[in-house]
Short mmCIF file of C-alpha atoms in Angstrom, two decimals:
data_model
loop_
_atom_site.label_atom_id
_atom_site.label_comp_id
_atom_site.label_asym_id
_atom_site.label_seq_id
_atom_site.Cartn_x
_atom_site.Cartn_y
_atom_site.Cartn_z
CA UNK A 20 -17.02 -4.23 13.55
CA UNK A 21 -15.30 -1.11 14.62
CA UNK A 22 -14.81 2.00 12.42
CA UNK A 23 -11.69 4.22 12.12
CA UNK A 24 -13.36 7.48 13.00
CA UNK A 25 -14.90 6.31 16.16
CA UNK A 26 -11.82 4.35 17.26
CA UNK A 27 -9.53 7.33 16.76
CA UNK A 28 -11.84 9.57 18.75
CA UNK A 29 -11.94 7.06 21.58
CA UNK A 30 -8.16 6.71 21.79
CA UNK A 31 -7.71 10.46 21.69
CA UNK A 32 -10.12 10.71 24.72
CA UNK A 33 -8.12 8.09 26.61
CA UNK A 34 -4.64 9.39 25.91
CA UNK A 35 -5.16 13.20 24.78
CA UNK A 36 -1.63 14.32 25.60
CA UNK A 37 0.24 11.47 24.17
CA UNK A 38 2.24 12.01 20.83
CA UNK A 39 0.16 10.96 17.92
CA UNK A 40 1.99 12.31 14.95
CA UNK A 41 5.50 13.69 14.36
CA UNK A 42 7.03 15.36 11.36
CA UNK A 43 9.96 17.69 11.28
CA UNK A 44 9.31 20.28 14.04
CA UNK A 45 5.66 19.41 14.38
CA UNK A 46 4.87 17.21 17.34
CA UNK A 47 1.07 16.70 17.45
CA UNK A 48 -0.90 14.98 20.30
CA UNK A 49 -3.89 12.80 19.98
CA UNK A 50 -6.07 15.61 21.17
CA UNK A 51 -4.70 18.11 18.60
CA UNK A 52 -5.00 15.49 15.67
CA UNK A 53 -8.51 14.57 16.72
CA UNK A 54 -9.50 18.30 16.90
CA UNK A 55 -7.90 19.03 13.34
CA UNK A 56 -9.76 15.92 11.86
CA UNK A 57 -13.04 17.12 13.27
CA UNK A 58 -12.40 20.66 11.82
CA UNK A 59 -11.69 18.92 8.43
CA UNK A 60 -14.90 16.93 8.66
CA UNK A 61 -16.84 20.06 9.35
CA UNK A 62 -15.33 21.70 6.26
CA UNK A 63 -16.36 18.79 4.02
CA UNK A 64 -19.73 18.43 5.63
CA UNK A 65 -20.31 22.10 5.30
CA UNK A 66 -19.81 22.13 1.71
CA UNK A 67 -22.38 19.54 1.24
CA UNK A 68 -20.18 16.46 1.08
CA UNK A 69 -20.75 13.10 2.55
CA UNK A 70 -22.91 10.05 2.34
CA UNK A 71 -25.80 10.07 -0.21
CA UNK A 72 -28.64 7.50 -0.57
CA UNK A 73 -30.27 5.53 2.19
CA UNK A 74 -27.35 3.65 3.57
CA UNK A 75 -23.92 1.94 3.16
CA UNK A 76 -22.69 -1.50 2.47
CA UNK A 77 -23.78 -2.61 5.93
CA UNK A 78 -22.04 -4.49 8.86
CA UNK A 79 -22.42 -8.04 7.94
CA UNK A 80 -19.80 -10.27 6.52
CA UNK A 81 -20.16 -8.98 2.94
CA UNK A 82 -23.60 -7.53 2.76
CA UNK A 83 -24.23 -4.83 0.26
CA UNK A 84 -26.73 -2.70 2.17
CA UNK A 85 -28.77 -0.16 0.17
CA UNK A 86 -27.85 2.50 -2.32
CA UNK A 87 -30.48 5.02 -3.39
CA UNK A 88 -33.31 2.94 -1.98
CA UNK A 89 -32.14 -0.25 -3.74
CA UNK A 90 -29.69 -2.99 -2.88
CA UNK A 91 -26.24 -1.76 -3.66
CA UNK A 92 -23.97 -3.78 -5.90
CA UNK A 93 -20.42 -4.50 -4.70
CA UNK A 94 -18.97 -2.12 -7.20
CA UNK A 95 -21.04 0.86 -6.30
CA UNK A 96 -20.38 3.69 -3.77
CA UNK A 97 -22.95 5.76 -1.98
CA UNK A 98 -20.32 8.23 -0.74
CA UNK A 99 -18.91 11.39 -2.09
CA UNK A 100 -15.22 10.67 -2.71
CA UNK A 101 -12.18 12.69 -1.40
CA UNK A 102 -8.79 12.66 -3.39
CA UNK A 103 -5.69 12.75 -1.54
CA UNK A 104 -3.03 14.15 -3.88
CA UNK A 105 -0.36 14.63 -1.37
CA UNK A 106 3.20 13.78 -0.30
CA UNK A 107 3.40 12.07 3.00
CA UNK A 108 2.70 14.56 5.95
CA UNK A 109 0.15 15.39 8.63
CA UNK A 110 -2.54 16.43 6.04
CA UNK A 111 -2.61 13.06 4.46
CA UNK A 112 -3.54 11.20 7.59
CA UNK A 113 -5.90 14.05 8.58
CA UNK A 114 -7.54 13.61 5.28
CA UNK A 115 -8.12 9.86 5.70
CA UNK A 116 -9.67 10.19 9.20
CA UNK A 117 -11.41 13.48 8.48
CA UNK A 118 -13.06 12.03 5.46
CA UNK A 119 -14.39 9.10 7.52
CA UNK A 120 -15.67 11.46 10.22
CA UNK A 121 -17.75 13.16 7.50
CA UNK A 122 -18.62 9.77 5.92
CA UNK A 123 -16.75 10.56 2.61
CA UNK A 124 -14.73 7.72 1.02
CA UNK A 125 -11.07 8.86 0.66
CA UNK A 126 -8.91 7.58 -2.13
CA UNK A 127 -5.20 7.82 -3.02
CA UNK A 128 -3.67 9.68 -5.85
CA UNK A 129 -0.33 8.84 -7.52
CA UNK A 130 1.55 12.10 -7.45
CA UNK A 131 3.65 11.18 -10.36
CA UNK A 132 0.69 11.04 -12.82
CA UNK A 133 0.70 13.51 -15.70
CA UNK A 134 -2.44 15.34 -16.88
CA UNK A 135 -3.96 12.50 -18.99
CA UNK A 136 -3.34 9.80 -16.21
CA UNK A 137 -4.87 12.05 -13.61
CA UNK A 138 -7.85 12.90 -15.73
CA UNK A 139 -8.46 9.16 -16.30
CA UNK A 140 -8.21 8.57 -12.51
CA UNK A 141 -10.56 11.32 -11.65
CA UNK A 142 -12.86 10.29 -14.40
CA UNK A 143 -13.10 6.91 -12.73
CA UNK A 144 -13.20 8.11 -9.12
CA UNK A 145 -15.33 11.27 -9.50
CA UNK A 146 -13.89 13.20 -6.77
CA UNK A 147 -16.20 15.66 -4.84
CA UNK A 148 -13.17 17.03 -3.06
CA UNK A 149 -9.45 17.14 -3.54
CA UNK A 150 -6.87 17.90 -0.90
CA UNK A 151 -3.46 18.62 -2.59
CA UNK A 152 -0.05 20.04 -1.99
CA UNK A 153 0.45 23.44 -3.64
CA UNK A 154 3.11 22.13 -5.85
CA UNK A 155 0.54 20.16 -7.83
CA UNK A 156 -1.67 23.11 -8.20
CA UNK A 157 -0.73 23.59 -11.91
CA UNK A 158 -1.83 20.19 -12.85
CA UNK A 159 -4.99 20.24 -10.68
CA UNK A 160 -5.96 23.44 -12.27
CA UNK A 161 -5.75 22.00 -15.70
CA UNK A 162 -7.41 18.66 -14.94
CA UNK A 163 -10.51 19.94 -12.95
CA UNK A 164 -11.45 21.90 -16.08
CA UNK A 165 -12.08 18.54 -17.85
CA UNK A 166 -14.35 17.23 -15.08
CA UNK A 167 -18.17 17.37 -15.32
CA UNK A 168 -18.39 18.46 -11.74
CA UNK A 169 -16.00 20.90 -10.26
CA UNK A 170 -14.77 19.41 -6.80
CA UNK A 171 -14.07 21.25 -3.54
CA UNK A 172 -10.46 22.18 -3.67
CA UNK A 173 -8.28 22.27 -0.38
CA UNK A 174 -4.79 23.50 -1.04
CA UNK A 175 -1.93 22.59 1.39
CA UNK A 176 0.91 25.21 1.40
CA UNK A 177 4.41 23.85 0.78
CA UNK A 178 7.85 25.02 -0.18
CA UNK A 179 6.87 25.40 -3.82
CA UNK A 180 5.44 28.86 -3.36
CA UNK A 181 2.58 28.15 -5.85
CA UNK A 182 -0.33 30.58 -5.38
CA UNK A 183 -3.80 29.44 -4.35
CA UNK A 184 -5.93 28.29 -7.40
CA UNK A 185 -8.99 30.31 -8.13
CA UNK A 186 -11.94 29.01 -6.00
CA UNK A 187 -9.66 26.89 -3.84
CA UNK A 188 -9.58 27.01 0.03
CA UNK A 189 -6.33 27.24 1.88
CA UNK A 190 -6.18 24.19 3.90
CA UNK A 191 -5.03 25.82 7.25
CA UNK A 192 -7.37 28.78 6.92
CA UNK A 193 -10.35 26.51 6.30
CA UNK A 194 -9.60 24.37 9.40
CA UNK A 195 -9.01 27.49 11.49
CA UNK A 196 -12.43 28.82 10.57
CA UNK A 197 -14.30 25.50 11.06
CA UNK A 198 -15.77 24.11 14.24
CA UNK A 199 -13.73 21.70 16.42
CA UNK A 200 -16.91 19.94 17.54
CA UNK A 201 -17.88 16.56 16.29
CA UNK A 202 -20.59 16.52 13.64
CA UNK A 203 -23.86 16.01 15.52
CA UNK A 204 -25.90 14.48 12.71
CA UNK A 205 -23.16 12.26 11.21
CA UNK A 206 -22.49 8.75 12.62
CA UNK A 207 -19.68 7.04 10.89
CA UNK A 208 -20.25 3.17 10.45
CA UNK A 209 -17.98 0.18 9.83
CA UNK A 210 -19.74 -0.29 6.54
CA UNK A 211 -18.44 3.11 5.22
CA UNK A 212 -16.15 2.74 2.23
CA UNK A 213 -12.39 3.40 1.95
CA UNK A 214 -10.96 3.35 -1.67
CA UNK A 215 -7.55 2.05 -2.46
CA UNK A 216 -6.44 2.48 -6.05
CA UNK A 217 -4.16 -0.08 -7.41
CA UNK A 218 -0.70 0.93 -8.52
CA UNK A 219 -1.53 0.21 -12.21
CA UNK A 220 1.80 -1.68 -12.75
CA UNK A 221 0.02 -4.42 -14.74
CA UNK A 222 -2.88 -2.39 -16.11
CA UNK A 223 -5.00 0.71 -15.59
CA UNK A 224 -5.49 1.71 -11.83
CA UNK A 225 -8.65 0.30 -10.38
CA UNK A 226 -10.38 1.53 -7.29
CA UNK A 227 -10.71 -1.27 -4.65
CA UNK A 228 -13.83 -0.80 -2.43
CA UNK A 229 -13.02 -1.74 1.20
CA UNK A 230 -15.44 -1.35 3.90
CA UNK A 231 -13.51 0.37 6.62
CA UNK A 232 -14.45 -2.32 9.19
CA UNK A 233 -13.02 -4.92 6.97
CA UNK A 234 -9.97 -2.87 6.41
CA UNK A 235 -9.49 -2.69 10.09
CA UNK A 236 -9.78 -6.48 10.70
CA UNK A 237 -7.53 -7.12 7.68
CA UNK A 238 -4.58 -5.01 6.66
CA UNK A 239 -4.86 -2.78 9.79
CA UNK A 240 -4.45 -5.80 12.11
CA UNK A 241 -7.39 -5.45 14.53
CA UNK A 242 -7.14 -9.12 15.57
CA UNK A 243 -6.26 -11.09 18.52
CA UNK A 244 -3.07 -13.37 18.38
CA UNK A 245 -5.37 -16.27 17.74
CA UNK A 246 -6.83 -14.50 14.63
CA UNK A 247 -10.24 -13.66 16.25
CA UNK A 248 -11.38 -10.07 15.38
CA UNK A 249 -11.20 -7.24 17.84
CA UNK A 250 -14.67 -5.76 17.77
CA UNK A 251 -15.24 -4.28 21.20
CA UNK A 252 -14.28 -0.53 21.42
CA UNK A 253 -13.24 -0.66 25.04
CA UNK A 254 -10.90 -3.63 24.43
CA UNK A 255 -9.35 -1.90 21.34
CA UNK A 256 -8.80 1.42 23.35
CA UNK A 257 -7.34 -0.60 26.29
CA UNK A 258 -4.76 -2.14 23.91
CA UNK A 259 -3.92 1.23 22.37
CA UNK A 260 -3.42 2.84 25.94
CA UNK A 261 -0.83 0.14 26.68
CA UNK A 262 1.04 0.67 23.40
CA UNK A 263 4.53 1.96 23.28
CA UNK A 264 4.99 1.60 19.47
CA UNK A 265 6.41 4.45 17.32
CA UNK A 266 6.09 3.73 13.69
CA UNK A 267 8.40 5.43 11.11
CA UNK A 268 6.76 5.50 7.77
CA UNK A 269 8.98 6.00 4.69
CA UNK A 270 6.97 4.52 1.96
CA UNK A 271 4.53 6.92 0.36
CA UNK A 272 0.95 6.87 1.58
CA UNK A 273 -0.31 7.12 -1.87
CA UNK A 274 0.23 3.26 -1.72
CA UNK A 275 -1.24 0.63 0.45
CA UNK A 276 2.04 -0.02 2.27
CA UNK A 277 2.30 3.38 3.65
CA UNK A 278 -1.45 3.92 4.32
CA UNK A 279 -1.77 0.55 6.06
CA UNK A 280 1.32 1.01 8.18
CA UNK A 281 0.16 4.44 9.30
CA UNK A 282 -3.47 3.61 9.99
CA UNK A 283 -2.61 0.24 11.50
CA UNK A 284 -0.19 2.05 13.84
CA UNK A 285 -2.94 4.56 14.82
CA UNK A 286 -5.57 1.73 15.41
CA UNK A 287 -3.04 0.29 17.91
CA UNK A 288 -2.31 3.57 19.67
CA UNK A 289 1.07 4.14 18.10
CA UNK A 290 2.72 7.43 17.24
CA UNK A 291 3.22 7.78 13.49
CA UNK A 292 6.33 9.51 12.41
CA UNK A 293 7.61 10.73 9.03
CA UNK A 294 11.20 11.39 7.96
CA UNK A 295 12.17 14.93 7.13
CA UNK A 296 12.31 14.39 3.50
CA UNK A 297 9.04 13.07 1.98
CA UNK A 298 9.27 13.69 -1.75
CA UNK A 299 11.66 10.74 -2.18
CA UNK A 300 13.71 8.14 -0.21
CA UNK A 301 16.75 9.53 1.74
CA UNK A 302 17.99 6.59 3.64
CA UNK A 303 20.36 8.67 5.85
CA UNK A 304 17.56 11.00 6.85
CA UNK A 305 15.27 8.00 7.42
CA UNK A 306 17.77 6.22 9.84
CA UNK A 307 18.57 9.53 11.54
CA UNK A 308 14.84 10.01 12.20
CA UNK A 309 14.56 6.47 13.58
CA UNK A 310 17.50 7.02 15.83
CA UNK A 311 16.19 10.46 17.07
CA UNK A 312 12.53 9.34 17.54
CA UNK A 313 13.31 5.99 19.20
CA UNK A 314 11.29 4.16 16.51
CA UNK A 315 10.06 0.64 17.25
CA UNK A 316 8.75 -0.47 13.82
CA UNK A 317 9.33 0.38 10.23
CA UNK A 318 7.73 -0.71 6.93
CA UNK A 319 9.92 -1.60 3.96
CA UNK A 320 9.22 -1.99 0.37
CA UNK A 321 11.75 -4.52 -1.14
CA UNK A 322 15.41 -3.81 -2.05
CA UNK A 323 14.53 -0.25 -3.07
CA UNK A 324 14.22 0.52 0.68
CA UNK A 325 16.40 -2.13 2.23
CA UNK A 326 19.74 -1.62 0.19
CA UNK A 327 19.94 2.20 0.86
CA UNK A 328 19.02 1.55 4.51
CA UNK A 329 21.73 -1.02 4.88
CA UNK A 330 24.27 1.35 3.27
CA UNK A 331 23.21 4.20 5.62
CA UNK A 332 23.70 1.89 8.56
CA UNK A 333 27.18 0.80 7.35
CA UNK A 334 28.15 4.37 6.79
CA UNK A 335 27.98 5.35 10.56
CA UNK A 336 26.97 3.81 13.87
CA UNK A 337 23.28 4.43 14.90
CA UNK A 338 21.71 3.87 18.44
CA UNK A 339 18.62 1.81 17.27
CA UNK A 340 18.09 -0.30 20.31
CA UNK A 341 14.34 0.52 20.22
CA UNK A 342 13.83 -0.64 16.66
CA UNK A 343 12.31 -4.14 16.99
CA UNK A 344 10.60 -4.87 13.81
CA UNK A 345 10.84 -4.36 10.07
CA UNK A 346 7.65 -5.25 8.06
CA UNK A 347 8.46 -5.77 4.37
CA UNK A 348 5.75 -5.86 1.71
CA UNK A 349 4.92 -5.16 -1.99
CA UNK A 350 8.45 -6.21 -3.18
CA UNK A 351 11.09 -8.72 -2.38
CA UNK A 352 14.33 -8.22 -0.50
CA UNK A 353 17.40 -10.17 -1.69
CA UNK A 354 18.59 -12.88 0.82
CA UNK A 355 21.97 -11.22 0.81
CA UNK A 356 20.49 -7.73 1.75
CA UNK A 357 18.40 -9.30 4.50
CA UNK A 358 21.41 -10.94 5.99
CA UNK A 359 23.30 -7.62 5.97
CA UNK A 360 20.35 -5.89 7.60
CA UNK A 361 19.88 -8.43 10.34
CA UNK A 362 23.71 -8.45 10.98
CA UNK A 363 23.80 -4.89 11.54
CA UNK A 364 20.59 -4.93 13.80
CA UNK A 365 20.66 -8.42 15.36
CA UNK A 366 18.07 -7.48 18.09
CA UNK A 367 15.50 -6.65 15.19
CA UNK A 368 13.36 -9.12 13.32
CA UNK A 369 12.38 -8.87 9.63
CA UNK A 370 8.76 -10.02 8.59
CA UNK A 371 8.06 -10.53 4.92
CA UNK A 372 4.36 -10.10 4.15
CA UNK A 373 2.76 -10.92 0.73
CA UNK A 374 -0.59 -9.38 -0.17
CA UNK A 375 -2.26 -7.01 -2.44
CA UNK A 376 -4.75 -4.10 -2.72
CA UNK A 377 -7.49 -6.62 -3.29
CA UNK A 378 -6.63 -9.11 -0.57
CA UNK A 379 -4.76 -7.43 2.27
CA UNK A 380 -1.98 -9.60 3.84
CA UNK A 381 -2.08 -13.28 2.69
CA UNK A 382 1.16 -14.98 3.74
CA UNK A 383 4.22 -14.09 5.94
CA UNK A 384 7.68 -15.34 6.64
CA UNK A 385 10.52 -14.42 9.20
CA UNK A 386 14.26 -14.14 8.93
CA UNK A 387 16.69 -14.05 6.00
CA UNK A 388 16.75 -17.65 4.93
CA UNK A 389 13.05 -18.59 4.65
CA UNK A 390 11.83 -19.30 1.22
CA UNK A 391 8.25 -20.24 1.64
CA UNK A 392 5.41 -18.38 3.35
CA UNK A 393 3.07 -19.41 6.13
CA UNK A 394 -0.57 -18.59 5.24
CA UNK A 395 -2.57 -15.91 7.22
CA UNK A 396 -6.01 -16.71 8.48
CA UNK A 397 -8.37 -17.13 5.56
CA UNK A 398 -5.68 -17.73 2.93
CA UNK A 399 -6.35 -20.63 0.56
CA UNK A 400 -4.62 -21.96 -2.62
CA UNK A 401 -7.23 -22.67 -5.36
CA UNK A 402 -6.82 -25.13 -8.19
CA UNK A 403 -5.84 -24.00 -11.53
CA UNK A 404 -9.33 -23.72 -12.80
CA UNK A 405 -10.22 -21.82 -9.55
CA UNK A 406 -13.01 -24.31 -8.86
CA UNK A 407 -11.80 -25.73 -5.54
CA UNK A 408 -9.35 -25.45 -2.67
CA UNK A 409 -6.15 -27.50 -2.97
CA UNK A 410 -5.00 -29.53 0.02
CA UNK A 411 -1.47 -29.46 1.32
CA UNK A 412 0.88 -31.44 -0.94
CA UNK A 413 -1.32 -31.44 -4.11
CA UNK A 414 1.17 -30.89 -6.97
CA UNK A 415 -0.62 -28.40 -8.86
CA UNK A 416 0.22 -24.81 -9.65
CA UNK A 417 -2.78 -22.95 -8.24
CA UNK A 418 -3.91 -19.41 -7.36
CA UNK A 419 -3.29 -17.73 -4.04
CA UNK A 420 -6.60 -16.67 -2.53
CA UNK A 421 -7.87 -14.87 0.65
CA UNK A 422 -11.16 -15.29 2.34
CA UNK A 423 -12.14 -15.03 5.99
CA UNK A 424 -14.65 -12.24 5.51
CA UNK A 425 -12.29 -9.24 5.71
CA UNK A 426 -11.71 -8.69 2.01
CA UNK A 427 -13.03 -5.93 -0.27
CA UNK A 428 -16.36 -5.78 -1.95
CA UNK A 429 -15.18 -5.14 -5.57
CA UNK A 430 -13.80 -2.61 -7.99
CA UNK A 431 -15.42 0.82 -8.23
CA UNK A 432 -17.65 0.90 -11.32
CA UNK A 433 -16.38 -2.39 -12.82
CA UNK A 434 -18.72 -5.32 -12.51
CA UNK A 435 -16.78 -7.46 -14.89
CA UNK A 436 -13.43 -7.32 -13.17
CA UNK A 437 -15.27 -7.53 -9.69
CA UNK A 438 -16.76 -10.88 -10.89
CA UNK A 439 -13.42 -12.18 -12.17
CA UNK A 440 -11.48 -11.33 -9.10
CA UNK A 441 -14.02 -12.03 -6.25
CA UNK A 442 -15.20 -15.62 -6.33
CA UNK A 443 -17.34 -17.85 -4.38
CA UNK A 444 -15.85 -21.24 -3.82
CA UNK A 445 -17.53 -23.85 -1.49
CA UNK A 446 -19.86 -21.20 -0.24
CA UNK A 447 -17.07 -18.79 0.82
CA UNK A 448 -16.34 -15.54 -0.91
CA UNK A 449 -12.68 -15.32 -1.83
CA UNK A 450 -10.33 -12.60 -3.35
CA UNK A 451 -7.98 -13.99 -6.19
CA UNK A 452 -5.76 -11.18 -7.22
CA UNK A 453 -3.69 -13.05 -9.60
CA UNK A 454 -0.72 -14.66 -7.81
CA UNK A 455 0.25 -18.20 -8.62
CA UNK A 456 1.29 -20.51 -5.84
CA UNK A 457 1.74 -24.06 -4.69
CA UNK A 458 0.43 -25.41 -1.33
CA UNK A 459 3.29 -27.56 0.01
CA UNK A 460 2.73 -30.68 2.17
CA UNK A 461 4.00 -29.03 5.37
CA UNK A 462 1.31 -26.43 5.17
CA UNK A 463 3.54 -23.55 3.85
CA UNK A 464 2.92 -21.78 0.54
CA UNK A 465 5.47 -21.38 -2.29
CA UNK A 466 4.48 -18.19 -4.27
CA UNK A 467 5.74 -17.89 -7.83
CA UNK A 468 4.44 -14.46 -8.74
CA UNK A 469 1.76 -12.57 -10.51
CA UNK A 470 0.19 -14.16 -13.59
CA UNK A 471 0.46 -10.69 -15.27
CA UNK A 472 4.19 -10.97 -15.27
CA UNK A 473 4.49 -14.58 -16.48
CA UNK A 474 6.40 -15.17 -19.61
CA UNK A 475 5.60 -18.02 -22.00
CA UNK A 476 8.68 -19.01 -23.67
CA UNK A 477 9.06 -22.12 -25.84
CA UNK A 478 5.78 -23.43 -24.35
CA UNK A 479 7.06 -23.09 -20.73
CA UNK A 480 5.80 -20.57 -18.18
CA UNK A 481 8.30 -18.56 -16.43
CA UNK A 482 7.50 -16.38 -13.45
CA UNK A 483 9.54 -13.08 -13.80
CA UNK A 484 9.70 -12.69 -9.94
CA UNK A 485 11.38 -16.01 -9.42
CA UNK A 486 14.09 -15.11 -11.87
CA UNK A 487 14.50 -11.54 -10.49
CA UNK A 488 15.04 -12.86 -7.00
CA UNK A 489 17.88 -15.08 -8.15
CA UNK A 490 19.44 -12.35 -10.18
CA UNK A 491 19.29 -9.76 -7.28
CA UNK A 492 21.10 -12.37 -4.99
CA UNK A 493 24.05 -12.57 -7.44
CA UNK A 494 27.36 -10.68 -6.80
CA UNK A 495 27.60 -7.34 -8.66
CA UNK A 496 23.85 -7.01 -9.23
CA UNK A 497 22.05 -4.26 -7.39
CA UNK A 498 18.70 -4.72 -8.95
CA UNK A 499 17.04 -6.66 -11.90
CA UNK A 500 13.75 -7.04 -13.64
CA UNK A 501 12.78 -9.71 -16.09
CA UNK A 502 10.63 -9.11 -19.14
CA UNK A 503 9.74 -10.91 -22.39
CA UNK A 504 10.40 -9.85 -25.88
CA UNK A 505 9.42 -11.34 -29.23
CA UNK A 506 11.62 -14.22 -30.52
CA UNK A 507 11.40 -16.16 -33.85
CA UNK A 508 12.70 -19.27 -32.09
CA UNK A 509 11.04 -19.14 -28.67
CA UNK A 510 7.93 -16.99 -29.41
CA UNK A 511 8.99 -14.87 -26.44
CA UNK A 512 12.47 -14.94 -24.95
CA UNK A 513 13.45 -13.87 -21.38
CA UNK A 514 15.51 -10.69 -20.99
CA UNK A 515 17.01 -9.41 -17.73
CA UNK A 516 17.29 -5.65 -17.38
CA UNK A 517 20.03 -5.36 -14.66
CA UNK A 518 21.17 -2.43 -12.66
CA UNK A 519 24.86 -3.63 -11.84
CA UNK A 520 26.70 -2.80 -8.75
CA UNK A 521 29.87 -4.13 -10.25
CA UNK A 522 30.96 -5.38 -13.62
CA UNK A 523 29.72 -8.95 -14.02
CA UNK A 524 29.64 -10.31 -17.63
CA UNK A 525 26.67 -12.12 -19.21
CA UNK A 526 28.48 -15.59 -18.82
CA UNK A 527 28.92 -14.81 -15.04
CA UNK A 528 25.34 -13.98 -14.70
CA UNK A 529 24.07 -17.16 -16.55
CA UNK A 530 26.46 -19.21 -14.45
CA UNK A 531 25.03 -17.76 -11.29
CA UNK A 532 21.49 -18.53 -12.48
CA UNK A 533 22.36 -22.03 -13.62
CA UNK A 534 22.70 -23.50 -10.22
CA UNK A 535 19.33 -22.09 -9.04
CA UNK A 536 17.08 -22.16 -12.00
CA UNK A 537 16.05 -24.53 -14.79
CA UNK A 538 17.78 -23.88 -18.01
CA UNK A 539 14.68 -22.43 -19.80
CA UNK A 540 14.34 -19.85 -17.00
CA UNK A 541 17.72 -18.55 -17.56
CA UNK A 542 17.65 -15.15 -19.42
CA UNK A 543 18.64 -15.18 -23.11
CA UNK A 544 19.94 -11.73 -22.86
CA UNK A 545 21.06 -9.05 -20.30
CA UNK A 546 20.50 -5.42 -20.78
CA UNK A 547 22.35 -3.07 -18.30
CA UNK A 548 21.10 0.21 -17.07
CA UNK A 549 22.13 2.88 -14.51
CA UNK A 550 18.45 3.98 -14.27
CA UNK A 551 16.30 3.26 -11.16
CA UNK A 552 13.96 0.35 -11.86
CA UNK A 553 11.56 1.05 -9.13
CA UNK A 554 8.51 3.20 -8.72
CA UNK A 555 8.44 5.55 -5.57
CA UNK A 556 6.63 2.89 -3.61
CA UNK A 557 9.43 0.39 -4.33
CA UNK A 558 7.47 -1.78 -6.84
CA UNK A 559 8.84 -2.92 -10.09
CA UNK A 560 8.74 -0.39 -13.04
CA UNK A 561 8.17 -2.94 -15.82
CA UNK A 562 7.39 -0.05 -18.24
CA UNK A 563 10.63 1.57 -17.75
CA UNK A 564 12.40 -1.84 -18.17
CA UNK A 565 10.55 -2.73 -21.42
CA UNK A 566 11.39 0.70 -22.83
CA UNK A 567 15.04 -0.15 -22.50
CA UNK A 568 14.51 -2.98 -24.92
CA UNK A 569 13.37 -0.76 -27.75
#
């Protein structure tokens, strides 16, 4: 398997003067980015951070390697960990690659966390270093006092004007004083770990341990068209040299959709571009950037991104002839919004991908009318008791699973959850994140949603996402989330929290649902709100929806 640090260096050597990263007035070549990530690696290594113990998790399909002279368990990490507490920008991607060059395991930090949430995350992740924007200095200053081990602090200057924390290093000054040479005694490997913390929308965040080689073969797309892995460095560099892709990343890198789009672009030789505004979604700015930079590909995160983009495109004409592909993940786009988007950009295609932090991408579909997904390589549907694979056409509500070798090892520090999510079935190790699905006779997969958001009402199971998709397709509904609340009659009753775009009444909404849903799935009540029902990454904010029922 390949590793990220080695591949990035090799592409930089092959196309040193090609654009690698663009943000605002900063246009950085592959040579410049490679040099800056080496400098960061030297800063980290020079402060004693890196790999500890006698090895990593190895280069086999899912071997565990050694850790401190013994076989490592799949929930253990032999690395120091580097927290990335940043908005999108060059420093985030430099942190990811620079960490791997110094053999640290980087991990994402949700920049919306308050003190206690951040302290919980840091208590779990045990960061040896933190790269953070200056605007987050006050919370960092308070939280690091609660840690057993003070981490190395690298502060990135921003518009906030916050002063450097005591003991912290200014990021740019630290890089300027560091060597630009490669670390001579550090050799990154495909078995080195990369940590992706889950969003915590259905529980406390968990650190998913990916070997970087598996991440590259899975979510970062280092495979041939026939699904076989790209493992030869020369072949990978050759493909990158021929690439003309320019990827515009709007979703925050603190979540998988943003990180995977960016690193996947770099692994394929693309230039990664950020919109001018990175502390929130500004669709007009996003599409102006797409036009100016001749973008070829954009990731989306459901209606939270697609609706504002459609409105920005309808507001004025854009020259977007180069924009060939939208890749949507992590949240659904309503059929009507898809149609509007593709009517505006008929030369583009929209690919829906469903996956998770624990599995990578599992199933995909194209266009605005497709309702089922085609499974990716290694995808399976397990029986309800998770003991066997279902065959196409078996009429059983099962569990969506992912195998094929390129899946994570486990959850950092959590053997119980590791055992419950990563199973061995018929001799193959599978990730089973919690999505319910049916395997249809034509080989496609009908995905019903997360078990964690399933509502048991009157003895019937209702998948919140199924009802939400119907509601978001009704006239006068901008967004909707479905939650359960206690009911004397039903045990739990279904309630829809609706963000209206018009003034549809309850009976109008029920009538719209009646033609597409069984009667027991139709919400018993509708709560209207003008609040945003989405987190910054576009995922559903069920906590905010439930709070409106109190």
